[in-house]
């Protein structure tokens, strides 16, 4: 296990160096592109009769449980690091668009994507039961907090819209996991759960995650108030994330939601009342470094997954159509919710011009969707869903991630600076 970790860290470091010296793309995307190029190079060498390197690389990737690594270790740490820098007052101001997009938006998108996916896959003559289309809709509907936060940092988007996109991405995973779990239960058990069972699952995963995060966050906050050095303060946050995530898994509550809530408490209450300037500097520096390192490792793994997934030109064409369908679904979802909020506010348009377009384009998909797809039961339909999900995620990160700054410029010109309260 240690040898595997060492090899993967060394490979990711090499990708990071190549991007920094030669490719010059945004760090996360650049690492992923470099990993993709290596994957394509190894596949090309194998086609020319030199398969040894590809086989060795495939063996390395297959030893990594992407779903477990991301959902149990990477995602909670990255969400905590992101939540540390989110202003709780801003989330309160934009609670309605964030809350509706993270709940009703995921549900609406799940069914819209499922219907479009069923039509697209059928047009290619492939068999994909509608329950798998619903699962595909559920896993591809949530915007990915890791991709979103990493790319929006340098986008220049207006502050209120950045807060809405980031806030939505921090919380919609809980809704998506609950919906996905319900649908997966229907698939494996062959029966639809009762309303009571659905409600219990939501309480256990989402509400339980919030409550557990509150307990962890305020518990560590109280401990931090009793120390006045940066080392134990940093260690307390480290224990909170990794110890708390492991405990949340055993308690069957959402570790990602728990870490978001705990991060908001430490980043707001803890920052103001339990840390001096020295401790704040060390905590911020430590978690910024963790965020950058884990982002690089994750995006490298996404790029290298190409080596172990079935691939062909027809799935690529289908994924292009599905990617367009996902964007269309995102537009319908965002437009419906924003217009509803405007009507409820008596025609108030404080959401600002271009909000629907930027919220649509800024809703990137990423590793969370891929991790959920990998958790499906083995079979031909799972392979098809996994391949389509992977290609849609790649297109989302490359197309939307690399152009979101241009979209901001086109919508707002040079005035794309953090703005005042446009959305509350």
Tab-separated table of C-alpha atoms in Angstrom:
chain	number	residue	atom	x	y	z
A	1	UNK	CA	0.000	0.000	0.000
A	2	UNK	CA	2.801	2.417	0.899
A	3	UNK	CA	4.640	1.539	-2.329
A	4	UNK	CA	1.465	2.260	-4.301
A	5	UNK	CA	0.988	5.618	-2.588
A	6	UNK	CA	4.643	6.549	-3.133
A	7	UNK	CA	4.485	5.658	-6.841
A	8	UNK	CA	1.287	7.612	-7.384
A	9	UNK	CA	2.550	10.693	-5.508
A	10	UNK	CA	5.779	10.649	-7.540
A	11	UNK	CA	3.850	10.336	-10.807
A	12	UNK	CA	1.507	13.187	-9.861
A	13	UNK	CA	4.489	15.362	-8.932
A	14	UNK	CA	5.958	14.704	-12.377
A	15	UNK	CA	2.650	15.740	-13.992
A	16	UNK	CA	2.572	18.901	-11.871
A	17	UNK	CA	6.108	19.817	-12.917
A	18	UNK	CA	5.370	19.253	-16.629
A	19	UNK	CA	2.290	21.444	-16.429
A	20	UNK	CA	4.126	24.182	-14.550
A	21	UNK	CA	7.071	24.222	-16.948
A	22	UNK	CA	5.457	23.569	-20.325
A	23	UNK	CA	1.662	23.298	-20.518
A	24	UNK	CA	0.756	26.233	-18.259
A	25	UNK	CA	-2.899	25.339	-17.744
A	26	UNK	CA	-4.695	25.923	-14.413
A	27	UNK	CA	-3.036	23.500	-11.957
A	28	UNK	CA	-5.802	20.911	-11.564
A	29	UNK	CA	-6.768	20.845	-15.230
A	30	UNK	CA	-3.131	20.846	-16.304
A	31	UNK	CA	-2.354	17.796	-14.177
A	32	UNK	CA	-5.392	15.983	-15.597
A	33	UNK	CA	-4.448	16.866	-19.183
A	34	UNK	CA	-0.884	15.641	-18.618
A	35	UNK	CA	-2.209	12.367	-17.184
A	36	UNK	CA	-4.562	12.014	-20.161
A	37	UNK	CA	-1.702	12.554	-22.601
A	38	UNK	CA	0.344	9.879	-20.837
A	39	UNK	CA	-2.628	7.485	-20.977
A	40	UNK	CA	-3.049	8.103	-24.697
A	41	UNK	CA	0.705	7.690	-25.271
A	42	UNK	CA	0.750	4.334	-23.478
A	43	UNK	CA	-2.283	3.159	-25.442
A	44	UNK	CA	-0.575	4.245	-28.655
A	45	UNK	CA	2.577	2.309	-27.770
A	46	UNK	CA	0.449	-0.749	-27.004
A	47	UNK	CA	-1.208	-0.467	-30.429
A	48	UNK	CA	2.266	-0.380	-32.004
A	49	UNK	CA	3.226	-3.611	-30.253
A	50	UNK	CA	4.773	-2.333	-27.011
A	51	UNK	CA	2.116	-3.081	-24.345
A	52	UNK	CA	4.411	-3.488	-21.329
A	53	UNK	CA	4.154	0.066	-19.990
A	54	UNK	CA	0.376	0.174	-20.462
A	55	UNK	CA	-0.041	-3.135	-18.608
A	56	UNK	CA	2.111	-1.893	-15.707
A	57	UNK	CA	0.174	1.377	-15.519
A	58	UNK	CA	-3.157	-0.459	-15.631
A	59	UNK	CA	-2.041	-2.691	-12.777
A	60	UNK	CA	-1.139	0.397	-10.746
A	61	UNK	CA	-4.511	2.091	-11.362
A	62	UNK	CA	-6.541	-1.054	-10.674
A	63	UNK	CA	-5.000	-1.274	-7.204
A	64	UNK	CA	-6.543	2.097	-6.323
A	65	UNK	CA	-10.176	2.002	-5.191
A	66	UNK	CA	-11.180	5.353	-6.689
A	67	UNK	CA	-14.629	5.402	-5.083
A	68	UNK	CA	-13.375	4.603	-1.588
A	69	UNK	CA	-10.357	6.917	-1.774
A	70	UNK	CA	-12.428	9.863	-2.981
A	71	UNK	CA	-15.561	9.509	-0.848
A	72	UNK	CA	-13.828	8.441	2.396
A	73	UNK	CA	-10.580	10.459	2.366
A	74	UNK	CA	-10.172	13.037	-0.402
A	75	UNK	CA	-13.665	14.541	-0.513
A	76	UNK	CA	-14.117	15.238	3.227
A	77	UNK	CA	-10.665	16.870	3.449
A	78	UNK	CA	-11.222	18.972	0.318
A	79	UNK	CA	-14.693	20.032	1.450
A	80	UNK	CA	-13.371	21.041	4.867
A	81	UNK	CA	-10.568	23.033	3.244
A	82	UNK	CA	-13.058	24.762	0.951
A	83	UNK	CA	-15.602	25.483	3.697
A	84	UNK	CA	-12.901	27.116	5.861
A	85	UNK	CA	-12.923	30.094	3.496
A	86	UNK	CA	-16.689	30.414	2.961
A	87	UNK	CA	-18.341	33.287	4.787
A	88	UNK	CA	-21.308	31.991	6.764
A	89	UNK	CA	-23.115	35.325	6.443
A	90	UNK	CA	-22.881	35.068	2.648
A	91	UNK	CA	-24.429	31.585	2.751
A	92	UNK	CA	-27.300	32.950	4.838
A	93	UNK	CA	-27.833	35.768	2.336
A	94	UNK	CA	-28.042	33.381	-0.599
A	95	UNK	CA	-29.691	30.493	1.271
A	96	UNK	CA	-32.725	30.288	-1.017
A	97	UNK	CA	-30.959	29.853	-4.367
A	98	UNK	CA	-28.341	27.604	-2.736
A	99	UNK	CA	-30.916	25.487	-0.906
A	100	UNK	CA	-33.237	25.073	-3.887
A	101	UNK	CA	-30.428	24.295	-6.339
A	102	UNK	CA	-28.914	21.745	-3.931
A	103	UNK	CA	-32.220	19.910	-3.332
A	104	UNK	CA	-35.008	20.500	-5.833
A	105	UNK	CA	-32.426	21.234	-8.528
A	106	UNK	CA	-30.782	17.817	-8.107
A	107	UNK	CA	-34.151	16.027	-8.168
A	108	UNK	CA	-35.372	17.866	-11.272
A	109	UNK	CA	-32.066	17.356	-13.079
A	110	UNK	CA	-32.065	13.636	-12.233
A	111	UNK	CA	-35.315	13.031	-14.117
A	112	UNK	CA	-34.527	15.360	-17.028
A	113	UNK	CA	-31.092	13.767	-17.594
A	114	UNK	CA	-32.577	10.269	-17.232
A	115	UNK	CA	-35.152	10.911	-19.946
A	116	UNK	CA	-32.621	12.422	-22.327
A	117	UNK	CA	-30.072	9.659	-21.617
A	118	UNK	CA	-32.685	6.968	-22.319
A	119	UNK	CA	-33.399	8.538	-25.709
A	120	UNK	CA	-29.709	9.022	-26.595
A	121	UNK	CA	-28.646	5.506	-25.620
A	122	UNK	CA	-31.642	4.013	-27.424
A	123	UNK	CA	-30.721	5.901	-30.579
A	124	UNK	CA	-27.367	4.058	-30.597
A	125	UNK	CA	-29.090	0.690	-30.229
A	126	UNK	CA	-27.666	-0.034	-26.759
A	127	UNK	CA	-29.645	-1.598	-23.936
A	128	UNK	CA	-29.855	0.518	-20.810
A	129	UNK	CA	-32.763	-0.020	-18.430
A	130	UNK	CA	-34.509	3.135	-17.280
A	131	UNK	CA	-33.409	2.523	-13.683
A	132	UNK	CA	-29.801	2.832	-14.884
A	133	UNK	CA	-30.731	6.055	-16.683
A	134	UNK	CA	-32.149	7.366	-13.406
A	135	UNK	CA	-28.943	6.348	-11.631
A	136	UNK	CA	-26.946	8.142	-14.326
A	137	UNK	CA	-29.115	11.226	-13.829
A	138	UNK	CA	-28.611	11.136	-10.056
A	139	UNK	CA	-24.841	10.733	-10.164
A	140	UNK	CA	-24.237	13.322	-12.904
A	141	UNK	CA	-26.627	15.991	-11.553
A	142	UNK	CA	-24.627	17.331	-8.576
A	143	UNK	CA	-21.995	19.906	-9.373
A	144	UNK	CA	-18.590	18.822	-8.125
A	145	UNK	CA	-17.274	20.931	-5.214
A	146	UNK	CA	-13.641	20.038	-5.910
A	147	UNK	CA	-13.720	21.075	-9.562
A	148	UNK	CA	-15.919	24.105	-8.884
A	149	UNK	CA	-13.875	25.593	-6.034
A	150	UNK	CA	-10.569	24.957	-7.749
A	151	UNK	CA	-11.567	26.662	-10.988
A	152	UNK	CA	-13.783	29.504	-9.716
A	153	UNK	CA	-10.929	30.893	-7.596
A	154	UNK	CA	-9.432	32.546	-10.672
A	155	UNK	CA	-12.562	32.983	-12.812
A	156	UNK	CA	-13.299	36.576	-11.815
A	157	UNK	CA	-17.007	35.777	-11.430
A	158	UNK	CA	-19.107	38.204	-9.356
A	159	UNK	CA	-18.987	37.426	-5.645
A	160	UNK	CA	-22.687	36.587	-5.180
A	161	UNK	CA	-22.656	34.121	-8.069
A	162	UNK	CA	-19.424	32.534	-6.843
A	163	UNK	CA	-20.994	32.098	-3.413
A	164	UNK	CA	-24.114	30.522	-4.917
A	165	UNK	CA	-22.186	28.093	-7.143
A	166	UNK	CA	-19.758	27.105	-4.384
A	167	UNK	CA	-22.499	26.878	-1.739
A	168	UNK	CA	-24.617	24.682	-3.979
A	169	UNK	CA	-21.673	22.394	-4.763
A	170	UNK	CA	-20.855	22.025	-1.060
A	171	UNK	CA	-24.329	20.776	-0.156
A	172	UNK	CA	-25.829	19.065	-3.211
A	173	UNK	CA	-23.724	15.927	-2.757
A	174	UNK	CA	-25.904	14.975	0.209
A	175	UNK	CA	-29.080	15.118	-1.872
A	176	UNK	CA	-27.437	13.275	-4.763
A	177	UNK	CA	-26.103	10.480	-2.539
A	178	UNK	CA	-29.537	9.974	-0.953
A	179	UNK	CA	-31.281	9.865	-4.355
A	180	UNK	CA	-28.569	7.586	-5.759
A	181	UNK	CA	-28.801	5.261	-2.732
A	182	UNK	CA	-32.582	4.998	-3.074
A	183	UNK	CA	-32.334	4.168	-6.778
A	184	UNK	CA	-29.505	1.709	-6.143
A	185	UNK	CA	-31.704	-0.001	-3.556
A	186	UNK	CA	-34.487	-0.283	-6.131
A	187	UNK	CA	-32.006	-1.862	-8.560
A	188	UNK	CA	-30.488	-4.363	-6.133
A	189	UNK	CA	-33.640	-5.267	-4.163
A	190	UNK	CA	-36.060	-5.045	-7.057
A	191	UNK	CA	-38.661	-3.060	-5.093
A	192	UNK	CA	-39.450	0.597	-4.499
A	193	UNK	CA	-38.826	1.745	-0.903
A	194	UNK	CA	-41.670	3.245	1.096
A	195	UNK	CA	-41.930	6.972	1.772
A	196	UNK	CA	-40.968	6.249	5.374
A	197	UNK	CA	-37.801	4.429	4.310
A	198	UNK	CA	-36.864	7.306	1.993
A	199	UNK	CA	-37.424	9.830	4.755
A	200	UNK	CA	-35.402	7.764	7.213
A	201	UNK	CA	-32.499	7.516	4.766
A	202	UNK	CA	-32.564	11.279	4.225
A	203	UNK	CA	-32.622	11.909	7.978
A	204	UNK	CA	-29.779	9.478	8.548
A	205	UNK	CA	-27.498	10.681	5.752
A	206	UNK	CA	-28.192	14.411	5.347
A	207	UNK	CA	-29.686	15.587	8.642
A	208	UNK	CA	-27.462	13.197	10.586
A	209	UNK	CA	-24.457	14.578	8.704
A	210	UNK	CA	-25.397	18.156	9.611
A	211	UNK	CA	-25.899	17.303	13.291
A	212	UNK	CA	-22.671	15.311	13.477
A	213	UNK	CA	-20.806	18.176	11.802
A	214	UNK	CA	-22.222	20.618	14.356
A	215	UNK	CA	-21.094	18.406	17.237
A	216	UNK	CA	-17.615	17.941	15.746
A	217	UNK	CA	-17.204	21.588	14.776
A	218	UNK	CA	-18.268	23.084	18.092
A	219	UNK	CA	-16.414	20.380	20.050
A	220	UNK	CA	-13.123	21.167	18.306
A	221	UNK	CA	-13.895	24.893	18.554
A	222	UNK	CA	-14.111	24.591	22.354
A	223	UNK	CA	-10.822	22.660	22.453
A	224	UNK	CA	-9.128	25.274	20.248
A	225	UNK	CA	-10.103	28.037	22.656
A	226	UNK	CA	-7.979	26.355	25.326
A	227	UNK	CA	-4.737	26.328	23.308
A	228	UNK	CA	-2.649	29.308	22.260
A	229	UNK	CA	-0.106	27.738	19.888
A	230	UNK	CA	-0.468	26.984	16.195
A	231	UNK	CA	0.780	23.372	16.294
A	232	UNK	CA	-2.013	21.888	18.467
A	233	UNK	CA	-4.539	24.043	16.594
A	234	UNK	CA	-3.518	22.590	13.246
A	235	UNK	CA	-3.450	19.077	14.733
A	236	UNK	CA	-6.989	19.519	16.068
A	237	UNK	CA	-8.286	20.394	12.591
A	238	UNK	CA	-6.427	17.421	11.114
A	239	UNK	CA	-7.950	15.064	13.689
A	240	UNK	CA	-11.375	16.585	13.086
A	241	UNK	CA	-11.249	15.847	9.353
A	242	UNK	CA	-9.773	12.357	9.209
A	243	UNK	CA	-10.987	11.052	12.554
A	244	UNK	CA	-14.401	12.643	12.047
A	245	UNK	CA	-14.739	11.236	8.519
A	246	UNK	CA	-13.920	7.708	9.686
A	247	UNK	CA	-16.401	8.001	12.564
A	248	UNK	CA	-19.112	9.413	10.268
A	249	UNK	CA	-18.708	6.391	7.993
A	250	UNK	CA	-19.197	4.023	10.941
A	251	UNK	CA	-22.245	5.994	12.097
A	252	UNK	CA	-23.707	5.863	8.550
A	253	UNK	CA	-24.047	9.635	8.271
A	254	UNK	CA	-22.713	11.733	5.412
A	255	UNK	CA	-19.007	12.429	5.971
A	256	UNK	CA	-18.897	15.126	3.243
A	257	UNK	CA	-21.818	17.071	4.756
A	258	UNK	CA	-20.315	16.694	8.239
A	259	UNK	CA	-17.016	18.164	7.050
A	260	UNK	CA	-18.735	21.072	5.293
A	261	UNK	CA	-20.612	22.012	8.471
A	262	UNK	CA	-17.528	21.551	10.669
A	263	UNK	CA	-15.429	23.597	8.230
A	264	UNK	CA	-17.940	26.448	8.302
A	265	UNK	CA	-17.842	26.512	12.097
A	266	UNK	CA	-14.034	26.430	12.340
A	267	UNK	CA	-13.648	28.910	9.463
A	268	UNK	CA	-16.044	31.415	11.001
A	269	UNK	CA	-16.492	31.011	14.763
A	270	UNK	CA	-13.124	29.341	15.241
A	271	UNK	CA	-11.259	31.882	13.142
A	272	UNK	CA	-12.719	34.833	15.069
A	273	UNK	CA	-12.855	33.514	18.614
A	274	UNK	CA	-10.368	30.655	18.971
A	275	UNK	CA	-7.338	31.606	16.863
A	276	UNK	CA	-4.816	34.385	17.076
A	277	UNK	CA	-3.184	35.815	13.962
A	278	UNK	CA	-0.338	33.298	14.071
A	279	UNK	CA	-2.701	30.298	14.348
A	280	UNK	CA	-4.918	31.611	11.535
A	281	UNK	CA	-1.916	31.942	9.247
A	282	UNK	CA	-0.715	28.390	9.941
A	283	UNK	CA	-4.187	26.801	9.675
A	284	UNK	CA	-4.917	28.589	6.386
A	285	UNK	CA	-1.500	27.755	4.963
A	286	UNK	CA	-1.728	24.087	5.992
A	287	UNK	CA	-5.189	23.491	4.511
A	288	UNK	CA	-4.429	25.447	1.357
A	289	UNK	CA	-1.459	23.134	0.800
A	290	UNK	CA	-3.577	20.036	1.550
A	291	UNK	CA	-6.207	21.318	-0.874
A	292	UNK	CA	-3.678	21.823	-3.672
A	293	UNK	CA	-1.943	18.466	-3.151
A	294	UNK	CA	-5.154	16.430	-2.959
A	295	UNK	CA	-6.576	18.272	-5.981
A	296	UNK	CA	-3.475	17.360	-7.983
A	297	UNK	CA	-3.678	13.703	-6.890
A	298	UNK	CA	-7.383	13.490	-7.694
A	299	UNK	CA	-7.168	15.057	-11.149
A	300	UNK	CA	-4.166	12.897	-11.994
A	301	UNK	CA	-6.200	9.837	-11.047
A	302	UNK	CA	-9.100	11.005	-13.232
A	303	UNK	CA	-6.739	11.341	-16.190
A	304	UNK	CA	-5.183	7.927	-15.620
A	305	UNK	CA	-8.572	6.188	-15.303
A	306	UNK	CA	-8.688	6.284	-19.119
A	307	UNK	CA	-6.271	3.337	-19.068
A	308	UNK	CA	-8.734	0.971	-17.380
A	309	UNK	CA	-12.074	2.033	-18.863
A	310	UNK	CA	-13.597	0.575	-22.040
A	311	UNK	CA	-13.396	3.175	-24.785
A	312	UNK	CA	-14.579	3.576	-28.375
A	313	UNK	CA	-15.673	6.177	-30.882
A	314	UNK	CA	-19.397	5.428	-30.555
A	315	UNK	CA	-19.368	5.959	-26.755
A	316	UNK	CA	-17.458	9.195	-27.366
A	317	UNK	CA	-20.173	10.424	-29.755
A	318	UNK	CA	-22.882	9.353	-27.318
A	319	UNK	CA	-21.063	11.149	-24.497
A	320	UNK	CA	-20.916	14.350	-26.565
A	321	UNK	CA	-24.685	14.223	-26.942
A	322	UNK	CA	-25.132	13.331	-23.280
A	323	UNK	CA	-22.843	16.186	-22.226
A	324	UNK	CA	-25.045	18.580	-24.198
A	325	UNK	CA	-28.094	17.004	-22.536
A	326	UNK	CA	-26.563	17.519	-19.070
A	327	UNK	CA	-25.906	21.183	-19.868
A	328	UNK	CA	-29.477	21.579	-21.190
A	329	UNK	CA	-30.794	19.973	-18.014
A	330	UNK	CA	-28.657	22.301	-15.919
A	331	UNK	CA	-30.025	25.303	-17.814
A	332	UNK	CA	-33.642	24.175	-17.354
A	333	UNK	CA	-33.075	23.539	-13.650
A	334	UNK	CA	-31.302	26.820	-12.943
A	335	UNK	CA	-33.703	28.912	-15.043
A	336	UNK	CA	-36.737	27.347	-13.347
A	337	UNK	CA	-35.426	27.986	-9.839
A	338	UNK	CA	-34.115	31.509	-10.490
A	339	UNK	CA	-37.344	32.538	-12.241
A	340	UNK	CA	-39.389	31.034	-9.381
A	341	UNK	CA	-37.402	33.066	-6.856
A	342	UNK	CA	-37.894	36.211	-8.916
A	343	UNK	CA	-41.660	35.658	-9.083
A	344	UNK	CA	-41.927	34.962	-5.378
A	345	UNK	CA	-40.133	38.245	-4.773
A	346	UNK	CA	-42.637	40.175	-6.831
A	347	UNK	CA	-40.530	40.482	-9.953
A	348	UNK	CA	-37.351	41.281	-8.064
A	349	UNK	CA	-34.355	40.769	-10.373
A	350	UNK	CA	-31.556	41.046	-7.854
A	351	UNK	CA	-30.151	37.818	-9.199
A	352	UNK	CA	-28.509	40.084	-11.745
A	353	UNK	CA	-28.001	39.817	-15.510
A	354	UNK	CA	-26.361	36.674	-16.788
A	355	UNK	CA	-26.998	34.717	-13.570
A	356	UNK	CA	-28.697	31.769	-15.287
A	357	UNK	CA	-25.998	31.490	-17.948
A	358	UNK	CA	-23.106	31.646	-15.487
A	359	UNK	CA	-24.759	29.275	-13.005
A	360	UNK	CA	-25.313	26.863	-15.895
A	361	UNK	CA	-21.778	27.039	-17.282
A	362	UNK	CA	-20.144	27.113	-13.845
A	363	UNK	CA	-21.814	23.859	-12.758
A	364	UNK	CA	-18.906	21.499	-13.424
A	365	UNK	CA	-19.041	17.731	-12.974
A	366	UNK	CA	-16.082	15.886	-11.499
A	367	UNK	CA	-14.768	13.038	-9.397
A	368	UNK	CA	-17.897	12.632	-7.246
A	369	UNK	CA	-19.911	11.525	-10.290
A	370	UNK	CA	-17.188	9.078	-11.289
A	371	UNK	CA	-16.956	7.655	-7.753
A	372	UNK	CA	-20.708	7.007	-7.638
A	373	UNK	CA	-20.610	5.349	-11.072
A	374	UNK	CA	-17.829	3.039	-9.899
A	375	UNK	CA	-20.035	1.877	-6.992
A	376	UNK	CA	-22.650	0.365	-9.349
A	377	UNK	CA	-22.925	-3.445	-9.459
A	378	UNK	CA	-20.734	-5.098	-12.092
A	379	UNK	CA	-22.244	-5.738	-15.514
A	380	UNK	CA	-22.487	-4.484	-19.100
A	381	UNK	CA	-24.937	-1.699	-18.227
A	382	UNK	CA	-22.649	-0.523	-15.433
A	383	UNK	CA	-19.725	-0.399	-17.872
A	384	UNK	CA	-21.760	1.737	-20.267
A	385	UNK	CA	-22.843	4.146	-17.499
A	386	UNK	CA	-19.264	4.348	-16.214
A	387	UNK	CA	-17.806	5.079	-19.658
A	388	UNK	CA	-20.409	7.761	-20.428
A	389	UNK	CA	-19.948	9.328	-16.984
A	390	UNK	CA	-16.183	9.448	-17.367
A	391	UNK	CA	-16.341	11.093	-20.787
A	392	UNK	CA	-18.978	13.629	-19.654
A	393	UNK	CA	-16.821	14.518	-16.630
A	394	UNK	CA	-13.774	15.002	-18.866
A	395	UNK	CA	-15.712	17.246	-21.248
A	396	UNK	CA	-17.171	19.246	-18.377
A	397	UNK	CA	-13.780	19.915	-16.777
A	398	UNK	CA	-11.973	20.640	-20.032
A	399	UNK	CA	-14.681	22.609	-21.852
A	400	UNK	CA	-16.408	24.455	-19.023
A	401	UNK	CA	-13.397	24.664	-16.736
A	402	UNK	CA	-11.123	26.208	-19.356
A	403	UNK	CA	-13.737	28.659	-20.665
A	404	UNK	CA	-15.595	29.832	-17.559
A	405	UNK	CA	-13.281	32.862	-17.348
A	406	UNK	CA	-14.177	33.807	-20.933
A	407	UNK	CA	-17.867	33.422	-20.151
A	408	UNK	CA	-17.441	35.761	-17.173
A	409	UNK	CA	-15.630	38.260	-19.396
A	410	UNK	CA	-18.342	38.061	-22.063
A	411	UNK	CA	-21.123	38.558	-19.507
A	412	UNK	CA	-19.543	41.158	-17.237
A	413	UNK	CA	-16.519	42.570	-19.043
A	414	UNK	CA	-13.867	43.946	-16.712
A	415	UNK	CA	-16.400	44.487	-13.959
A	416	UNK	CA	-16.300	40.819	-12.967
A	417	UNK	CA	-15.230	41.589	-9.431
A	418	UNK	CA	-16.736	40.380	-6.192
A	419	UNK	CA	-19.970	42.325	-5.983
A	420	UNK	CA	-22.349	43.454	-3.284
A	421	UNK	CA	-25.598	41.723	-2.399
A	422	UNK	CA	-27.097	40.949	-5.788
A	423	UNK	CA	-28.748	37.676	-4.884
A	424	UNK	CA	-30.295	37.952	-1.427
